[in-house]
């Protein structure tokens, strides 16, 4: 039976990237557009996105044996997605072909700041169907991104029961769930990867106290994960394993496009844990490098690094 280093679980989408400078960016991180106005662009791109898709390509380029559990439609976009995965050396045997069309998103990117607003129609990505041979699936890791289905707790419980290590980068559907479900999941995942705002939502499900960021990461770790990662955009990231608090300093480069930044960081961090035998500092270095490369170009996947791109100190000795 085929052995995987990691299997990603979640959405696969086609992304329409639309660049514009129209509108006002306020101090409250709000992009103001007027009703009836026209937003013009001379830069439009058709890209690949979705959490599981981006994570799968990220790990495959870094040399891992990768499979993906995701749903696509029996349409042109779905066919393109399948070809894309094969070209990136991602195993497609667990892709589910849905009666719904392949999900897609329209992503409005502010040309000056690189920040974006996404309009998403999940379509087939609202389904997550585990393969029939799931119980015998041989993988070290599952990387679970946003699951856009009300059945997500059942899927997570099935993944947990499998026994593979779970890295969890939850989405909005998960973050809106009840505190007892979130606590149940936190108690069973190996690695939790969230951004700063998401960490606050998780912390509120665990405590009524207002915690500082450093207190918050310890609080989340105490709920069960062996490793907690909090990303902070250009302000860097931090990680905690119960003993050491690792700090990644801020990044000075201005992004071209922040689409896929979270999954490019999270997936590379998990790939680093695998490649460097659990060395968190090297995993964070790899994740920061991968994410910085990815946000420097258009799309959620174009800038993902290949293993051959890595500097000498990040080349795995395996």
Coordinates of C-alpha atoms in Angstrom, one line a residue:
X1 CA 0.0 0.0 0.0
X2 CA 1.2 3.5 -0.8
X3 CA 2.8 5.4 2.1
X4 CA 2.4 9.1 2.5
X5 CA 4.3 11.6 4.5
X6 CA 1.3 13.9 4.7
X7 CA -2.3 13.9 3.4
X8 CA -4.1 17.3 3.2
X9 CA -7.8 17.6 3.9
X10 CA -10.1 20.4 2.8
X11 CA -11.0 22.6 -0.2
X12 CA -9.7 22.9 -3.7
X13 CA -10.7 26.0 -5.7
X14 CA -10.1 27.9 -8.8
X15 CA -9.2 31.5 -7.9
X16 CA -9.9 34.5 -10.1
X17 CA -7.5 37.2 -9.0
X18 CA -8.6 40.8 -9.8
X19 CA -6.1 43.6 -9.0
X20 CA -7.4 47.1 -8.3
X21 CA -6.5 50.4 -6.7
X22 CA -10.1 51.7 -6.5
X23 CA -11.6 52.6 -3.1
X24 CA -10.2 53.7 0.2
X25 CA -8.3 51.6 2.7
X26 CA -9.2 52.9 6.2
X27 CA -7.2 52.7 9.4
X28 CA -9.6 49.9 10.6
X29 CA -8.4 47.6 7.8
X30 CA -11.6 48.2 5.8
X31 CA -11.6 48.5 2.0
X32 CA -14.4 51.0 1.1
X33 CA -16.1 50.7 -2.3
X34 CA -19.1 52.7 -3.4
X35 CA -22.4 51.2 -4.6
X36 CA -22.9 51.6 -8.3
X37 CA -19.2 52.3 -8.9
X38 CA -17.0 50.5 -11.4
X39 CA -13.8 48.7 -10.3
X40 CA -11.4 48.6 -13.2
X41 CA -8.4 46.4 -13.6
X42 CA -5.7 45.6 -16.1
X43 CA -4.3 42.6 -14.1
X44 CA -6.6 39.6 -13.9
X45 CA -5.3 36.0 -13.3
X46 CA -6.8 32.5 -13.1
X47 CA -5.0 30.6 -10.3
X48 CA -5.4 27.5 -8.1
X49 CA -6.4 27.9 -4.4
X50 CA -8.1 26.3 -1.5
X51 CA -6.5 25.2 1.8
X52 CA -6.0 21.6 1.0
X53 CA -4.8 22.3 -2.5
X54 CA -2.3 24.9 -1.5
X55 CA -1.0 22.8 1.4
X56 CA -0.6 19.7 -0.9
X57 CA 1.4 21.6 -3.5
X58 CA 3.5 23.3 -0.9
X59 CA 4.5 20.0 0.7
X60 CA 5.0 18.2 -2.6
X61 CA 7.4 20.9 -3.8
X62 CA 9.4 20.5 -0.6
X63 CA 9.8 16.8 -1.5
X64 CA 7.2 15.1 0.7
X65 CA 5.0 12.2 -0.5
X66 CA 1.6 13.9 -0.6
X67 CA -2.0 12.8 -1.0
X68 CA -5.1 15.0 -0.9
X69 CA -8.6 14.4 0.3
X70 CA -10.8 17.0 -1.4
X71 CA -13.8 17.4 -3.6
X72 CA -14.0 18.7 -7.2
X73 CA -16.7 18.8 -9.9
X74 CA -17.0 16.8 -13.0
X75 CA -16.3 19.9 -15.1
X76 CA -13.6 21.8 -16.8
X77 CA -12.2 23.4 -13.6
X78 CA -12.2 20.0 -11.9
X79 CA -10.3 18.4 -14.8
X80 CA -7.8 21.3 -14.7
X81 CA -7.4 20.8 -11.0
X82 CA -6.7 17.1 -11.3
X83 CA -4.0 17.8 -14.0
X84 CA -2.5 20.5 -11.8
X85 CA -2.1 18.1 -8.9
X86 CA -0.5 15.4 -11.1
X87 CA 1.9 18.0 -12.5
X88 CA 2.9 18.9 -8.9
X89 CA 3.3 15.3 -7.9
X90 CA 0.3 15.2 -5.6
X91 CA -1.4 11.8 -5.5
X92 CA -5.0 12.3 -6.8
X93 CA -6.4 8.8 -5.9
X94 CA -8.4 10.2 -3.0
X95 CA -10.0 13.2 -4.9
X96 CA -13.8 12.9 -4.8
X97 CA -15.7 13.9 -7.9
X98 CA -18.9 15.6 -6.8
X99 CA -22.2 16.3 -8.7
X100 CA -21.7 19.9 -7.8
X101 CA -19.4 22.1 -9.9
X102 CA -15.8 22.8 -8.7
X103 CA -15.7 25.6 -6.2
X104 CA -14.2 29.0 -7.1
X105 CA -13.4 32.3 -5.6
X106 CA -13.3 35.9 -6.9
X107 CA -10.4 37.6 -5.0
X108 CA -10.2 41.4 -5.1
X109 CA -6.6 42.4 -4.4
X110 CA -5.5 45.9 -3.5
X111 CA -2.6 46.6 -5.8
X112 CA -0.8 48.9 -3.5
X113 CA -1.0 46.9 -0.2
X114 CA -1.4 43.3 -1.5
X115 CA -4.2 42.7 0.9
X116 CA -7.3 41.0 -0.4
X117 CA -11.1 40.4 0.0
X118 CA -12.3 37.0 -1.2
X119 CA -15.8 36.2 -2.5
X120 CA -16.2 32.4 -2.4
X121 CA -18.6 29.9 -3.8
X122 CA -17.5 26.5 -2.4
X123 CA -19.6 24.3 -4.7
X124 CA -18.1 20.8 -4.5
X125 CA -15.7 22.0 -1.8
X126 CA -18.7 21.9 0.6
X127 CA -18.3 18.1 0.5
X128 CA -15.5 16.2 2.2
X129 CA -15.7 12.5 1.4
X130 CA -13.1 10.2 2.9
X131 CA -11.9 7.3 0.7
X132 CA -13.3 3.8 1.2
X133 CA -9.9 2.5 2.2
X134 CA -9.4 5.3 4.8
X135 CA -8.9 3.0 7.8
X136 CA -5.8 1.4 6.1
X137 CA -4.4 4.7 4.9
X138 CA -0.7 4.9 5.7
X139 CA 0.3 8.5 6.5
X140 CA 2.4 10.2 9.2
X141 CA 0.5 13.5 9.1
X142 CA -2.9 14.9 8.2
X143 CA -3.0 18.6 7.4
X144 CA -6.6 19.8 7.9
X145 CA -7.5 23.2 6.6
X146 CA -11.0 24.8 6.5
X147 CA -13.8 22.2 6.2
X148 CA -16.9 23.9 4.8
X149 CA -19.4 21.4 5.9
X150 CA -21.6 21.0 9.0
X151 CA -20.2 17.4 9.2
X152 CA -16.8 18.7 10.0
X153 CA -16.7 17.4 13.6
X154 CA -17.5 13.9 12.4
X155 CA -14.7 14.1 9.8
X156 CA -12.3 15.3 12.5
X157 CA -13.2 12.5 14.8
X158 CA -12.6 10.0 12.0
X159 CA -9.2 11.5 11.3
X160 CA -8.3 11.5 15.0
X161 CA -9.3 7.8 15.4
X162 CA -7.0 7.0 12.5
X163 CA -3.9 7.7 14.6
X164 CA -1.9 9.9 12.3
X165 CA -0.6 13.2 13.6
X166 CA -3.0 16.0 12.9
X167 CA -2.0 19.6 12.0
X168 CA -5.1 21.8 12.2
X169 CA -5.5 25.1 10.5
X170 CA -9.2 25.7 11.1
X171 CA -11.5 28.0 9.1
X172 CA -14.5 30.1 9.8
X173 CA -16.9 27.2 10.0
X174 CA -14.8 25.6 12.8
X175 CA -14.2 28.9 14.7
X176 CA -18.0 29.5 14.8
X177 CA -18.6 26.2 16.6
X178 CA -19.5 25.7 20.2
X179 CA -16.7 25.8 22.8
X180 CA -17.2 22.1 23.8
X181 CA -16.5 21.0 20.2
X182 CA -13.5 23.2 19.9
X183 CA -12.1 21.9 23.2
X184 CA -12.7 18.3 22.1
X185 CA -10.7 18.9 18.9
X186 CA -7.9 20.8 20.6
X187 CA -7.4 17.9 23.0
X188 CA -6.6 15.6 20.1
X189 CA -4.6 17.5 17.5
X190 CA -0.8 17.5 17.4
X191 CA -0.3 21.0 16.0
X192 CA -2.6 24.0 16.0
X193 CA -1.9 26.7 13.5
X194 CA -4.0 29.9 13.7
X195 CA -3.5 33.6 13.0
X196 CA -3.7 36.2 15.8
X197 CA -7.4 37.0 15.4
X198 CA -8.3 33.3 15.4
X199 CA -6.2 32.6 18.5
X200 CA -8.3 35.2 20.3
X201 CA -11.5 33.4 19.3
X202 CA -10.1 30.1 20.5
X203 CA -9.0 31.6 23.8
X204 CA -12.5 33.0 24.4
X205 CA -13.8 29.4 24.2
X206 CA -11.3 28.4 26.9
X207 CA -11.3 31.3 29.3
X208 CA -13.2 34.5 30.1
X209 CA -10.0 36.4 31.0
X210 CA -8.4 38.8 28.6
X211 CA -5.0 37.2 27.8
X212 CA -1.9 38.7 26.3
X213 CA -0.6 37.0 23.1
X214 CA 2.0 35.1 25.1
X215 CA -0.5 34.0 27.7
X216 CA -2.9 33.0 24.9
X217 CA -0.4 30.7 23.2
X218 CA 0.2 29.0 26.5
X219 CA -3.5 28.7 27.2
X220 CA -4.1 27.1 23.8
X221 CA -1.2 24.7 24.4
X222 CA -2.7 23.7 27.7
X223 CA -5.9 22.6 25.9
X224 CA -4.1 19.7 24.3
X225 CA -1.9 20.4 21.2
X226 CA 1.7 19.5 21.5
X227 CA 2.7 22.5 19.4
X228 CA 0.8 25.8 18.9
X229 CA 1.7 28.3 16.1
X230 CA 0.3 31.8 15.9
X231 CA 1.0 33.7 12.7
X232 CA 0.9 37.5 12.8
X233 CA 1.2 38.5 9.2
X234 CA 4.1 41.0 8.7
X235 CA 4.6 41.0 12.4
X236 CA 6.1 37.5 12.3
X237 CA 4.9 34.4 14.2
X238 CA 5.4 32.5 17.4
X239 CA 5.3 28.9 18.4
X240 CA 5.1 27.1 21.8
X241 CA 5.8 23.4 22.6
X242 CA 5.2 23.5 26.3
X243 CA 8.8 24.3 27.1
X244 CA 10.2 26.9 24.7
X245 CA 8.5 29.9 23.2
X246 CA 9.9 30.5 19.7
X247 CA 9.6 34.0 18.2
X248 CA 9.9 34.8 14.5
X249 CA 10.6 38.5 13.9
X250 CA 8.6 40.8 11.7
X251 CA 8.9 40.8 8.0
X252 CA 9.8 44.1 6.3
X253 CA 8.9 43.2 2.7
X254 CA 5.5 44.4 1.5
X255 CA 3.4 41.6 0.0
X256 CA 2.2 41.5 -3.6
X257 CA -0.7 39.2 -2.7
X258 CA -1.5 37.7 0.7
X259 CA -3.8 34.9 -0.8
X260 CA -2.7 31.6 0.6
X261 CA -0.3 33.1 3.1
X262 CA -1.7 31.0 6.1
X263 CA -1.6 27.7 4.4
X264 CA 1.8 28.3 2.7
X265 CA 3.1 29.0 6.2
X266 CA 1.3 26.2 8.0
X267 CA 2.0 23.5 5.5
X268 CA 5.7 24.4 5.3
X269 CA 5.9 24.4 9.1
X270 CA 4.5 20.8 9.2
X271 CA 6.7 19.8 6.4
X272 CA 9.6 21.2 8.4
X273 CA 8.6 19.1 11.5
X274 CA 8.8 16.1 9.2
X275 CA 12.0 17.1 7.4
X276 CA 13.9 18.2 10.5
X277 CA 12.8 15.5 12.9
X278 CA 10.7 17.9 15.1
X279 CA 13.1 20.8 15.1
X280 CA 10.6 23.7 15.6
X281 CA 13.1 26.5 15.0
X282 CA 14.1 25.2 11.6
X283 CA 10.4 24.4 10.8
X284 CA 9.6 28.1 11.6
X285 CA 12.5 29.3 9.4
X286 CA 11.2 27.1 6.5
X287 CA 7.6 28.3 7.0
X288 CA 8.6 32.0 7.0
X289 CA 10.7 31.6 3.9
X290 CA 8.0 29.7 2.1
X291 CA 5.3 32.2 3.0
X292 CA 7.4 35.2 2.2
X293 CA 8.2 33.7 -1.3
X294 CA 4.5 33.0 -1.9
X295 CA 3.1 36.4 -1.0
X296 CA 5.8 38.1 -3.2
X297 CA 4.0 36.9 -6.4
X298 CA 0.4 36.6 -7.7
X299 CA -1.8 33.7 -6.5
X300 CA -2.0 31.2 -3.7
X301 CA 0.6 28.7 -5.1
X302 CA 2.9 30.3 -7.7
X303 CA 5.5 31.4 -5.2
X304 CA 5.7 28.2 -3.2
X305 CA 9.3 27.0 -2.8
X306 CA 10.8 23.8 -4.2
X307 CA 13.3 21.9 -2.0
X308 CA 16.0 22.9 -4.5
X309 CA 15.3 26.6 -3.7
X310 CA 16.1 26.2 0.0
X311 CA 19.4 27.6 1.4
X312 CA 21.9 25.2 2.7
X313 CA 21.0 25.4 6.4
X314 CA 17.4 24.4 5.5
X315 CA 18.3 21.5 3.3
X316 CA 17.2 18.3 5.1
X317 CA 19.9 15.7 5.8
X318 CA 17.7 12.7 4.9

